[in-house]
Coordinates of C-alpha atoms in Angstrom, one line a residue:
Chain A
X1 CA 49.0 -79.6 45.5
X2 CA 46.4 -81.4 47.4
X3 CA 44.3 -78.3 47.7
X4 CA 43.5 -78.8 44.0
X5 CA 41.9 -82.1 44.7
X6 CA 38.3 -82.3 44.0
X7 CA 36.2 -83.5 46.9
X8 CA 35.9 -86.9 45.2
X9 CA 34.2 -89.7 47.1
X10 CA 33.5 -87.6 50.2
X11 CA 30.4 -88.5 52.1
X12 CA 29.8 -85.0 53.7
X13 CA 27.3 -83.1 51.7
X14 CA 28.7 -79.9 50.3
X15 CA 27.1 -77.4 48.2
X16 CA 28.0 -74.8 45.6
X17 CA 31.5 -73.5 45.1
X18 CA 32.8 -75.2 48.3
X19 CA 33.2 -78.4 46.4
X20 CA 36.0 -77.0 44.3
X21 CA 39.1 -76.9 46.3
X22 CA 40.8 -74.4 44.0
X23 CA 41.7 -71.3 45.9
X24 CA 40.6 -67.9 44.7
X25 CA 44.2 -66.9 44.1
X26 CA 44.9 -70.0 42.0
X27 CA 41.6 -69.4 40.2
X28 CA 42.3 -65.8 39.3
X29 CA 45.8 -66.9 38.2
X30 CA 44.1 -69.5 36.1
X31 CA 41.8 -66.9 34.7
X32 CA 44.6 -64.6 33.7
X33 CA 46.6 -67.4 32.2
X34 CA 43.6 -68.6 30.3
X35 CA 43.1 -65.1 28.9
X36 CA 46.7 -64.9 27.8
X37 CA 46.6 -68.3 26.2
X38 CA 43.3 -67.6 24.4
X39 CA 44.4 -64.2 23.2
X40 CA 47.5 -65.6 21.6
X41 CA 45.7 -68.5 20.2
X42 CA 43.1 -66.2 18.6
X43 CA 46.0 -64.3 17.0
X44 CA 47.6 -67.5 15.9
X45 CA 44.4 -68.8 14.3
X46 CA 44.3 -65.6 12.2
X47 CA 47.6 -66.5 10.7
X48 CA 46.4 -70.1 9.9
X49 CA 44.2 -68.7 7.1
X50 CA 46.3 -65.7 5.9
X51 CA 44.4 -64.9 2.7
X52 CA 40.9 -65.0 4.3
X53 CA 42.3 -63.0 7.3
X54 CA 43.9 -60.4 5.0
X55 CA 40.7 -60.0 3.0
X56 CA 38.7 -59.4 6.2
X57 CA 41.3 -57.0 7.5
X58 CA 41.3 -55.1 4.2
X59 CA 37.6 -54.6 4.4
X60 CA 37.8 -53.5 8.0
X61 CA 40.7 -51.2 7.2
X62 CA 38.8 -49.4 4.4
X63 CA 35.7 -49.1 6.6
X64 CA 37.8 -47.5 9.3
X65 CA 40.1 -45.5 7.1
X66 CA 37.3 -43.6 5.3
X67 CA 35.9 -42.0 8.4
X68 CA 39.4 -41.5 9.7
X69 CA 40.3 -39.6 6.6
X70 CA 37.1 -37.5 6.5
X71 CA 37.5 -36.5 10.1
X72 CA 41.1 -35.5 9.5
X73 CA 40.0 -33.5 6.5
X74 CA 37.3 -31.7 8.4
X75 CA 39.7 -31.1 11.2
X76 CA 42.1 -29.5 8.8
X77 CA 39.5 -27.2 7.2
X78 CA 38.4 -26.1 10.7
X79 CA 42.0 -25.3 11.5
X80 CA 42.3 -23.4 8.3
X81 CA 39.2 -21.3 8.8
X82 CA 40.2 -20.5 12.4
X83 CA 43.5 -19.2 11.0
X84 CA 41.5 -16.3 9.6
X85 CA 40.5 -13.3 11.5
X86 CA 36.9 -14.0 12.3
X87 CA 36.2 -10.3 13.0
X88 CA 33.9 -9.0 10.3
X89 CA 35.1 -6.2 8.1
X90 CA 33.4 -4.1 5.6
X91 CA 35.5 -3.3 2.6
X92 CA 34.4 0.0 1.1
X93 CA 35.7 0.4 -2.5
X94 CA 35.6 4.1 -3.2
X95 CA 34.7 5.5 -6.6
X96 CA 37.8 6.1 -8.8
X97 CA 36.6 9.7 -9.2
X98 CA 37.4 10.2 -5.5
X99 CA 40.8 11.9 -5.1
X100 CA 43.4 10.7 -2.7
X101 CA 42.9 13.6 -0.4
X102 CA 39.2 13.1 -0.3
X103 CA 39.7 9.4 0.5
X104 CA 41.9 10.4 3.4
X105 CA 39.3 12.9 4.6
X106 CA 36.5 10.3 4.1
X107 CA 38.3 7.7 6.3
X108 CA 38.8 10.3 9.0
X109 CA 35.1 11.1 8.9
X110 CA 34.2 7.4 9.2
X111 CA 36.3 7.2 12.4
X112 CA 33.6 9.4 14.0
X113 CA 30.9 6.9 13.2
X114 CA 29.9 5.3 16.5
X115 CA 29.1 2.0 14.9
X116 CA 32.7 1.4 13.9
X117 CA 35.6 0.4 16.1
X118 CA 38.3 1.1 13.6
X119 CA 39.0 2.3 10.1
X120 CA 41.9 1.6 7.8
X121 CA 42.6 3.3 4.6
X122 CA 44.4 1.5 1.8
X123 CA 45.0 4.2 -0.7
X124 CA 45.5 3.6 -4.4
X125 CA 49.3 3.6 -4.2
X126 CA 49.4 1.1 -1.3
X127 CA 46.7 -1.0 -3.0
X128 CA 48.9 -1.2 -6.0
X129 CA 51.9 -2.3 -4.0
X130 CA 50.0 -5.0 -2.2
X131 CA 48.5 -6.3 -5.4
X132 CA 51.8 -6.6 -7.1
X133 CA 53.5 -8.3 -4.2
X134 CA 50.7 -10.9 -3.4
X135 CA 49.2 -11.6 -6.8
X136 CA 50.4 -13.6 -9.7
X137 CA 48.6 -11.1 -11.9
X138 CA 51.0 -8.3 -11.1
X139 CA 52.2 -8.1 -14.7
X140 CA 48.7 -7.3 -15.8
X141 CA 49.1 -3.9 -14.2
X142 CA 51.7 -3.1 -16.8
X143 CA 48.9 -3.1 -19.4
X144 CA 47.5 0.0 -17.7
X145 CA 48.8 3.5 -18.1
X146 CA 47.4 4.6 -14.8
X147 CA 46.7 2.9 -11.5
X148 CA 43.3 1.1 -12.1
X149 CA 42.8 0.2 -8.5
X150 CA 40.3 2.1 -6.3
X151 CA 41.1 3.3 -2.7
X152 CA 39.7 1.0 -0.2
X153 CA 38.6 1.8 3.3
X154 CA 38.4 -1.2 5.7
X155 CA 35.7 -0.5 8.3
X156 CA 35.6 -2.7 11.5
X157 CA 32.0 -2.7 12.9
X158 CA 31.4 -2.9 16.6
X159 CA 28.3 -5.0 16.5
X160 CA 28.9 -8.4 14.9
X161 CA 25.3 -9.6 14.7
X162 CA 24.3 -10.4 11.1
X163 CA 21.4 -8.0 10.6
X164 CA 23.3 -5.1 12.2
X165 CA 26.2 -5.8 9.8
X166 CA 23.9 -5.8 6.9
X167 CA 22.2 -2.6 8.0
X168 CA 25.7 -1.0 8.4
X169 CA 26.7 -2.3 5.0
X170 CA 23.8 -0.7 3.3
X171 CA 24.2 2.5 5.3
X172 CA 27.9 2.8 4.2
X173 CA 27.0 1.9 0.6
X174 CA 24.7 4.8 0.5
X175 CA 27.5 7.3 1.1
X176 CA 28.4 9.2 -2.1
X177 CA 32.1 8.3 -2.1
X178 CA 31.4 4.5 -1.9
X179 CA 31.2 2.5 -5.1
X180 CA 30.8 -0.9 -3.4
X181 CA 30.6 -2.1 0.2
X182 CA 31.6 -5.7 0.7
X183 CA 31.0 -7.6 3.9
X184 CA 34.1 -9.6 4.3
X185 CA 32.6 -12.1 6.6
X186 CA 30.4 -13.8 4.1
X187 CA 32.8 -16.3 2.7
X188 CA 34.2 -17.3 6.0
X189 CA 30.6 -17.8 7.3
X190 CA 29.8 -19.8 4.3
X191 CA 33.0 -21.9 4.8
X192 CA 32.1 -22.5 8.4
X193 CA 28.6 -23.7 7.4
X194 CA 30.2 -26.0 4.9
X195 CA 32.5 -27.3 7.6
X196 CA 29.6 -28.0 9.9
X197 CA 27.9 -29.8 7.1
X198 CA 31.0 -31.8 6.3
X199 CA 31.3 -32.7 9.9
X200 CA 27.7 -34.0 10.1
X201 CA 28.2 -35.9 6.9
X202 CA 31.4 -37.6 8.2
X203 CA 29.6 -38.6 11.4
X204 CA 26.8 -40.2 9.5
X205 CA 29.2 -41.9 7.2
X206 CA 31.3 -43.0 10.2
X207 CA 28.2 -44.5 11.9
X208 CA 27.3 -46.4 8.7
X209 CA 30.9 -47.7 8.3
X210 CA 31.0 -48.6 11.9
X211 CA 28.0 -50.7 11.3
X212 CA 29.8 -52.3 8.4
X213 CA 32.7 -53.1 10.7
X214 CA 30.3 -54.8 13.2
X215 CA 28.8 -56.8 10.4
X216 CA 32.1 -57.9 8.9
X217 CA 33.5 -58.9 12.3
X218 CA 30.2 -60.6 13.2
X219 CA 30.1 -62.6 10.0
X220 CA 33.7 -63.6 10.2
X221 CA 33.3 -64.8 13.8
X222 CA 30.1 -66.7 13.0
X223 CA 32.0 -68.7 10.4
X224 CA 34.8 -69.2 12.9
X225 CA 32.3 -70.4 15.5
X226 CA 30.8 -72.8 13.1
X227 CA 34.2 -74.3 12.3
X228 CA 34.8 -74.8 16.0
X229 CA 31.4 -76.3 16.8
X230 CA 32.8 -79.7 17.9
X231 CA 35.2 -78.1 20.3
X232 CA 32.4 -76.0 21.8
X233 CA 30.3 -79.0 22.3
X234 CA 33.0 -81.0 24.0
X235 CA 33.9 -78.0 26.2
X236 CA 30.4 -77.5 27.3
X237 CA 30.0 -81.2 28.0
X238 CA 33.0 -81.1 30.4
X239 CA 31.7 -78.1 32.2
X240 CA 32.8 -75.0 30.3
X241 CA 30.9 -71.8 31.1
X242 CA 29.4 -69.7 28.4
X243 CA 32.0 -67.0 29.2
X244 CA 34.8 -69.6 28.7
X245 CA 33.5 -70.7 25.4
X246 CA 32.9 -67.2 24.2
X247 CA 36.3 -65.8 25.2
X248 CA 38.3 -66.9 22.1
X249 CA 35.7 -65.3 19.8
X250 CA 35.8 -62.0 21.7
X251 CA 39.6 -62.0 21.4
X252 CA 39.3 -62.7 17.7
X253 CA 37.0 -59.8 17.3
X254 CA 39.3 -57.6 19.3
X255 CA 42.3 -58.5 17.1
X256 CA 40.4 -58.0 13.9
X257 CA 39.3 -54.6 15.0
X258 CA 42.7 -53.6 16.4
X259 CA 44.8 -54.8 13.4
X260 CA 42.2 -53.5 11.0
X261 CA 42.5 -50.0 12.6
X262 CA 46.3 -50.2 12.3
X263 CA 45.9 -50.9 8.6
X264 CA 43.5 -48.0 8.5
X265 CA 46.0 -45.6 10.1
X266 CA 48.6 -46.6 7.4
X267 CA 46.0 -45.9 4.7
X268 CA 45.0 -42.5 6.1
X269 CA 48.6 -41.5 6.5
X270 CA 49.3 -42.5 2.9
X271 CA 46.3 -40.6 1.6
X272 CA 47.3 -37.5 3.5
X273 CA 50.8 -37.8 2.2
X274 CA 49.3 -37.9 -1.3
X275 CA 47.3 -34.7 -1.0
X276 CA 49.9 -32.9 1.1
X277 CA 51.7 -31.2 -1.8
X278 CA 48.7 -30.0 -3.8
X279 CA 47.2 -28.6 -0.6
X280 CA 50.4 -26.8 0.3
X281 CA 50.4 -25.3 -3.3
X282 CA 46.8 -24.2 -3.0
X283 CA 47.4 -22.6 0.4
X284 CA 50.4 -20.7 -0.9
X285 CA 48.0 -19.0 -3.3
X286 CA 46.1 -17.8 -0.2
X287 CA 49.3 -16.6 1.3
X288 CA 48.5 -18.8 4.2
X289 CA 51.0 -20.5 6.4
X290 CA 48.6 -23.4 6.8
X291 CA 50.1 -26.8 7.2
X292 CA 48.2 -30.0 6.6
X293 CA 47.8 -32.1 9.7
X294 CA 47.7 -35.9 9.8
X295 CA 45.8 -38.1 12.1
X296 CA 48.3 -37.4 14.8
X297 CA 48.7 -39.4 18.0
X298 CA 45.2 -38.6 19.2
X299 CA 43.5 -39.5 15.9
X300 CA 45.4 -42.7 15.6
X301 CA 44.7 -43.7 19.1
X302 CA 41.0 -42.9 18.7
X303 CA 40.9 -45.0 15.6
X304 CA 42.5 -47.9 17.4
X305 CA 40.1 -47.7 20.3
X306 CA 37.1 -47.5 18.0
X307 CA 38.4 -50.4 15.9
X308 CA 39.1 -52.6 18.9
X309 CA 35.8 -51.7 20.6
X310 CA 33.8 -52.4 17.4
X311 CA 35.6 -55.7 17.0
X312 CA 34.8 -56.7 20.5
X313 CA 31.2 -55.6 20.2
X314 CA 30.9 -57.6 16.9
X315 CA 32.2 -60.6 18.9
X316 CA 29.6 -60.1 21.6
X317 CA 26.7 -59.7 19.2
X318 CA 27.6 -62.5 16.8
X319 CA 28.4 -65.2 19.4
X320 CA 25.9 -64.3 22.1
X321 CA 22.7 -65.9 20.8
X322 CA 24.4 -68.5 18.6
X323 CA 26.6 -70.0 21.4
X324 CA 23.6 -70.7 23.6
X325 CA 22.1 -72.7 20.8
X326 CA 25.1 -75.0 20.6
X327 CA 24.4 -77.4 23.4
X328 CA 25.9 -80.9 23.8
X329 CA 23.7 -83.7 22.6
X330 CA 25.2 -87.0 21.7
X331 CA 22.8 -87.8 18.9
Chain B
X1 CA 24.4 -91.0 50.9
X2 CA 22.8 -91.0 47.5
X3 CA 25.0 -90.0 44.6
X4 CA 22.1 -90.0 42.1
X5 CA 18.4 -90.0 43.0
X6 CA 15.4 -90.0 40.6
X7 CA 12.1 -89.2 42.2
X8 CA 9.1 -90.0 40.0
X9 CA 10.9 -88.6 37.0
X10 CA 9.1 -88.1 33.7
X11 CA 10.4 -86.7 30.4
X12 CA 8.1 -85.8 27.6
X13 CA 9.6 -84.4 24.4
X14 CA 7.8 -81.5 22.7
X15 CA 6.4 -83.9 20.1
X16 CA 4.5 -85.5 22.9
X17 CA 6.6 -88.6 23.0
X18 CA 7.2 -89.9 26.6
X19 CA 10.8 -91.0 26.9
X20 CA 10.6 -91.6 30.7
X21 CA 7.6 -92.3 32.9
X22 CA 7.6 -92.3 36.7
X23 CA 11.3 -93.3 37.1
X24 CA 12.3 -93.9 40.7
X25 CA 15.7 -95.1 41.9
X26 CA 18.6 -94.3 44.1
X27 CA 22.3 -94.9 43.3
X28 CA 24.4 -94.8 46.5
X29 CA 27.7 -93.0 46.5
X30 CA 30.4 -95.4 45.5
X31 CA 28.0 -97.8 43.8
X32 CA 28.3 -99.2 40.3
X33 CA 25.3 -100.1 38.2
X34 CA 24.3 -100.9 34.7
X35 CA 21.4 -99.4 32.8
X36 CA 19.9 -101.5 30.1
X37 CA 16.9 -101.9 27.9
X38 CA 16.0 -102.1 24.2
X39 CA 17.0 -99.2 22.1
X40 CA 14.6 -96.3 22.5
X41 CA 13.8 -97.4 26.1
X42 CA 15.1 -94.2 27.5
X43 CA 18.7 -95.0 28.5
X44 CA 20.2 -92.1 26.9
X45 CA 17.5 -89.7 28.0
X46 CA 18.1 -90.8 31.6
X47 CA 21.8 -90.1 31.3
X48 CA 21.1 -86.7 29.7
X49 CA 18.9 -85.7 32.6
X50 CA 21.8 -86.4 34.9
X51 CA 24.2 -84.3 32.7
X52 CA 21.6 -81.6 32.4
X53 CA 21.7 -82.0 28.7
X54 CA 17.9 -82.3 29.1
X55 CA 15.7 -81.2 32.0
X56 CA 13.0 -83.5 33.5
X57 CA 9.4 -82.6 32.6
X58 CA 8.1 -84.1 35.9
X59 CA 9.6 -85.2 39.2
X60 CA 13.1 -84.5 40.6
X61 CA 16.6 -85.5 39.7
X62 CA 19.1 -85.2 42.5
X63 CA 22.9 -85.4 42.1
X64 CA 24.8 -85.4 45.3
X65 CA 21.8 -83.9 47.1
X66 CA 21.5 -81.1 44.6
X67 CA 18.1 -80.9 42.9
X68 CA 18.9 -80.3 39.3
X69 CA 15.4 -78.9 38.6
X70 CA 16.3 -75.9 40.8
X71 CA 19.8 -75.4 39.4
X72 CA 20.0 -72.1 37.4
X73 CA 21.5 -72.1 34.0
X74 CA 24.7 -70.5 35.1
X75 CA 25.5 -73.4 37.5
X76 CA 25.0 -76.0 34.8
X77 CA 28.7 -75.8 33.9
X78 CA 29.7 -76.2 37.6
X79 CA 27.4 -79.2 37.8
X80 CA 28.9 -80.9 34.7
X81 CA 32.4 -80.6 36.3
X82 CA 31.3 -83.0 39.0
X83 CA 30.5 -85.6 36.4
X84 CA 32.7 -87.5 34.0
X85 CA 30.9 -88.8 30.9
X86 CA 31.9 -91.3 28.2
X87 CA 29.8 -91.3 25.1
X88 CA 29.5 -93.9 22.4
X89 CA 30.7 -91.5 19.7
X90 CA 33.5 -90.5 22.1
X91 CA 33.5 -86.9 20.8
X92 CA 37.3 -86.6 20.6
X93 CA 38.7 -83.6 18.8
X94 CA 40.9 -84.5 15.9
X95 CA 42.6 -81.2 15.5
X96 CA 44.8 -81.8 18.6
X97 CA 46.8 -84.4 20.4
X98 CA 45.6 -87.0 22.8
X99 CA 47.1 -85.0 25.6
X100 CA 45.2 -81.8 24.5
X101 CA 42.0 -83.8 24.4
X102 CA 42.3 -85.2 27.9
X103 CA 43.5 -81.9 29.5
X104 CA 40.3 -80.0 28.5
X105 CA 38.3 -80.5 31.7
X106 CA 41.3 -79.4 33.7
X107 CA 41.9 -76.3 31.6
X108 CA 38.2 -75.4 32.0
X109 CA 38.3 -75.9 35.8
X110 CA 41.4 -73.6 35.9
X111 CA 44.2 -76.0 37.0
X112 CA 47.8 -74.8 36.8
X113 CA 49.5 -76.3 33.7
X114 CA 52.0 -78.4 35.5
X115 CA 49.4 -79.8 37.8
X116 CA 47.1 -80.5 34.9
X117 CA 49.9 -82.2 32.9
X118 CA 50.7 -84.5 35.9
X119 CA 47.0 -85.5 36.2
X120 CA 46.6 -86.1 32.4
X121 CA 49.6 -88.4 32.4
X122 CA 48.2 -90.3 35.4
X123 CA 44.8 -90.7 33.6
X124 CA 46.5 -91.8 30.4
X125 CA 48.6 -94.2 32.4
X126 CA 45.4 -95.7 34.0
X127 CA 43.9 -96.4 30.6
X128 CA 47.2 -97.7 29.2
X129 CA 47.9 -94.9 26.7
X130 CA 50.7 -93.0 28.3
X131 CA 53.0 -93.5 25.3
X132 CA 50.3 -92.1 23.0
X133 CA 49.9 -88.6 24.5
X134 CA 51.4 -86.8 21.5
X135 CA 49.5 -88.7 18.9
X136 CA 46.5 -87.4 17.1
X137 CA 43.5 -89.5 18.2
X138 CA 42.6 -90.1 14.6
X139 CA 45.6 -92.3 14.3
X140 CA 44.4 -94.6 17.1
X141 CA 42.3 -97.7 16.9
X142 CA 38.6 -97.4 18.0
X143 CA 39.4 -99.2 21.3
X144 CA 42.2 -96.8 22.0
X145 CA 40.0 -93.8 21.1
X146 CA 37.4 -95.0 23.5
X147 CA 40.0 -95.2 26.2
X148 CA 41.1 -91.7 25.5
X149 CA 37.5 -90.7 26.0
X150 CA 37.5 -92.5 29.3
X151 CA 40.8 -90.8 30.4
X152 CA 39.1 -87.4 29.6
X153 CA 36.1 -88.4 31.7
X154 CA 38.1 -89.3 34.8
X155 CA 41.0 -86.9 34.6
X156 CA 39.4 -84.4 37.0
X157 CA 38.3 -87.2 39.4
X158 CA 34.6 -86.7 39.1
X159 CA 32.2 -87.9 41.8
X160 CA 30.1 -89.6 39.2
X161 CA 31.1 -91.4 36.0
X162 CA 28.5 -91.9 33.3
X163 CA 28.9 -94.0 30.2
X164 CA 26.5 -94.3 27.3
X165 CA 27.2 -97.5 25.3
X166 CA 31.0 -97.3 26.0
X167 CA 31.6 -100.7 24.3
X168 CA 29.1 -100.1 21.4
X169 CA 31.6 -100.6 18.6
X170 CA 34.3 -102.6 20.3
X171 CA 34.9 -106.4 20.0
X172 CA 34.1 -108.5 23.1
X173 CA 37.7 -108.6 24.4
X174 CA 38.2 -104.9 24.2
X175 CA 34.7 -104.4 25.8
X176 CA 35.7 -106.5 28.8
X177 CA 38.8 -104.5 29.2
X178 CA 36.9 -101.2 29.2
X179 CA 34.4 -102.6 31.7
X180 CA 37.2 -103.7 34.0
X181 CA 38.6 -100.1 33.8
X182 CA 35.2 -98.8 35.0
X183 CA 35.3 -101.3 37.8
X184 CA 38.7 -100.0 38.9
X185 CA 37.5 -96.4 39.1
X186 CA 34.5 -97.6 41.1
X187 CA 36.8 -99.4 43.5
X188 CA 38.5 -96.0 44.4
X189 CA 35.1 -94.6 45.3
X190 CA 33.7 -93.2 42.0
X191 CA 30.0 -93.7 41.5
X192 CA 29.6 -95.4 38.1
X193 CA 26.5 -95.7 35.9
X194 CA 26.8 -97.4 32.5
X195 CA 24.1 -97.6 29.9
X196 CA 24.6 -100.7 27.7
X197 CA 22.7 -103.3 25.8
X198 CA 25.5 -105.9 25.9
X199 CA 23.6 -108.3 28.2
X200 CA 26.1 -111.0 28.4
X201 CA 28.8 -108.6 29.4
X202 CA 26.5 -107.1 32.0
X203 CA 25.8 -110.6 33.5
X204 CA 29.5 -111.3 33.7
X205 CA 30.1 -108.1 35.7
X206 CA 27.6 -109.1 38.3
X207 CA 26.5 -105.6 39.3
X208 CA 23.2 -104.0 40.0
X209 CA 21.2 -103.6 36.7
X210 CA 18.4 -101.2 36.1
X211 CA 16.2 -102.2 33.3
X212 CA 14.1 -99.7 31.3
X213 CA 11.2 -100.7 29.2
X214 CA 9.3 -98.1 27.1
X215 CA 10.4 -95.4 29.5
X216 CA 9.5 -97.2 32.7
X217 CA 12.0 -98.8 35.1
X218 CA 10.9 -102.4 35.3
X219 CA 13.7 -104.0 37.3
X220 CA 16.7 -103.2 39.5
X221 CA 15.0 -100.8 41.8

């Protein structure tokens, strides 16, 4: 292994990297080996102080789980609202005084309206059937001698722009047979607006909690750095580069972020499990075949990448300036 | 060829105190010299300039033809790998074994583990501590600790070996042993510079002696 020999005692002047007779291949091997050793050592050090490590990880996990949970929730609501027909409909509740035949005639007349793409009549008999099959209040109907439900005509407008819909709504409301004209889109539009708001909200919250992750990792690593001060001094004295000294702390940050995010995934999955049943019950009321979705592979993977990246970044930020200040001085 | 060269070097600390004034000397490659003077005369400052733990305020410090004043920060670590240093407070790490302490310069330079282990044992053998490699340095006597420090300083076969009061807290017999050790390394070609105020010991060694007084080099040039 003579190629590893330093050029000790030589009289020929040499400069720069030539002086080290360590080949590039052996150097890159050394680099990889050092990374592996340091990565494992950083992990091992976490287990040396299990309580402190667990506390830190718990804080990180909560900070990561909250955005993870919110994003999942928003995602689910989006899925839910997409499940509905986004085509606007105007439900025309006819006056009870309008006879079945007249209702039929009325719906046929509406078909000639050029602003409508389609018309569907739900006559009083059909309305009664649907009401009793879908509603828990079916037995209420027994209290009535006659069918209390009005005939309903569902009109599908061609133009979906809000003001045209509103104009059409009032136009149809003005018809003598119509008791009430309800624009069906309103609640879904409102829901969509709420979803957008919730999404924004969860982004803002995620950013704040991401900052919390950075600070927690940064603070933890600064304490770790302080506890290894002597080692850093000696390493610098015998020729360690800044990168070499910094590496263990970057790995520590990485592990904190990664393991914290794994804990967070467990938390989110548990939370979703907790609300799964009530949500399913609620959805059955809406006659929806909606199923609650968890984080999934993509969500979990994203959370891990975000966690590890934030940890690494925390390592960079907390050690960068501080490490330069620690310089060997024998006094 | 000069191993260490000081050209009109001055060092003034920010408080305005002049630690070194107009220091001029050359240490040839393979030479061994002592650096002495009363405490506060600038011995440690001079060594720190060579280690780039401090930078000169004036003049030039050259190590192996490299002007340290022109050396960018990122090459400081490379520069330090050419030098072995033994400090009075030997700066051993007590959270690891003797072996782990001595192997540090090799790990940092990227030696393969087997190669590094062989070199660490050779270095420990030279200082007579081969059977202590698994011990924690805190269990060793101060003389033994100092020798661990020396093993760490020479394990990567530096071109230059510096020592700051290496016998500071050792009894005369141990001190003599440590000095003979430095002499051995010098005999195989290492340039050695030792700061010490142990005048009787320095006289016995019969080497070139640089004397600092209030930051000026007054003898040995």
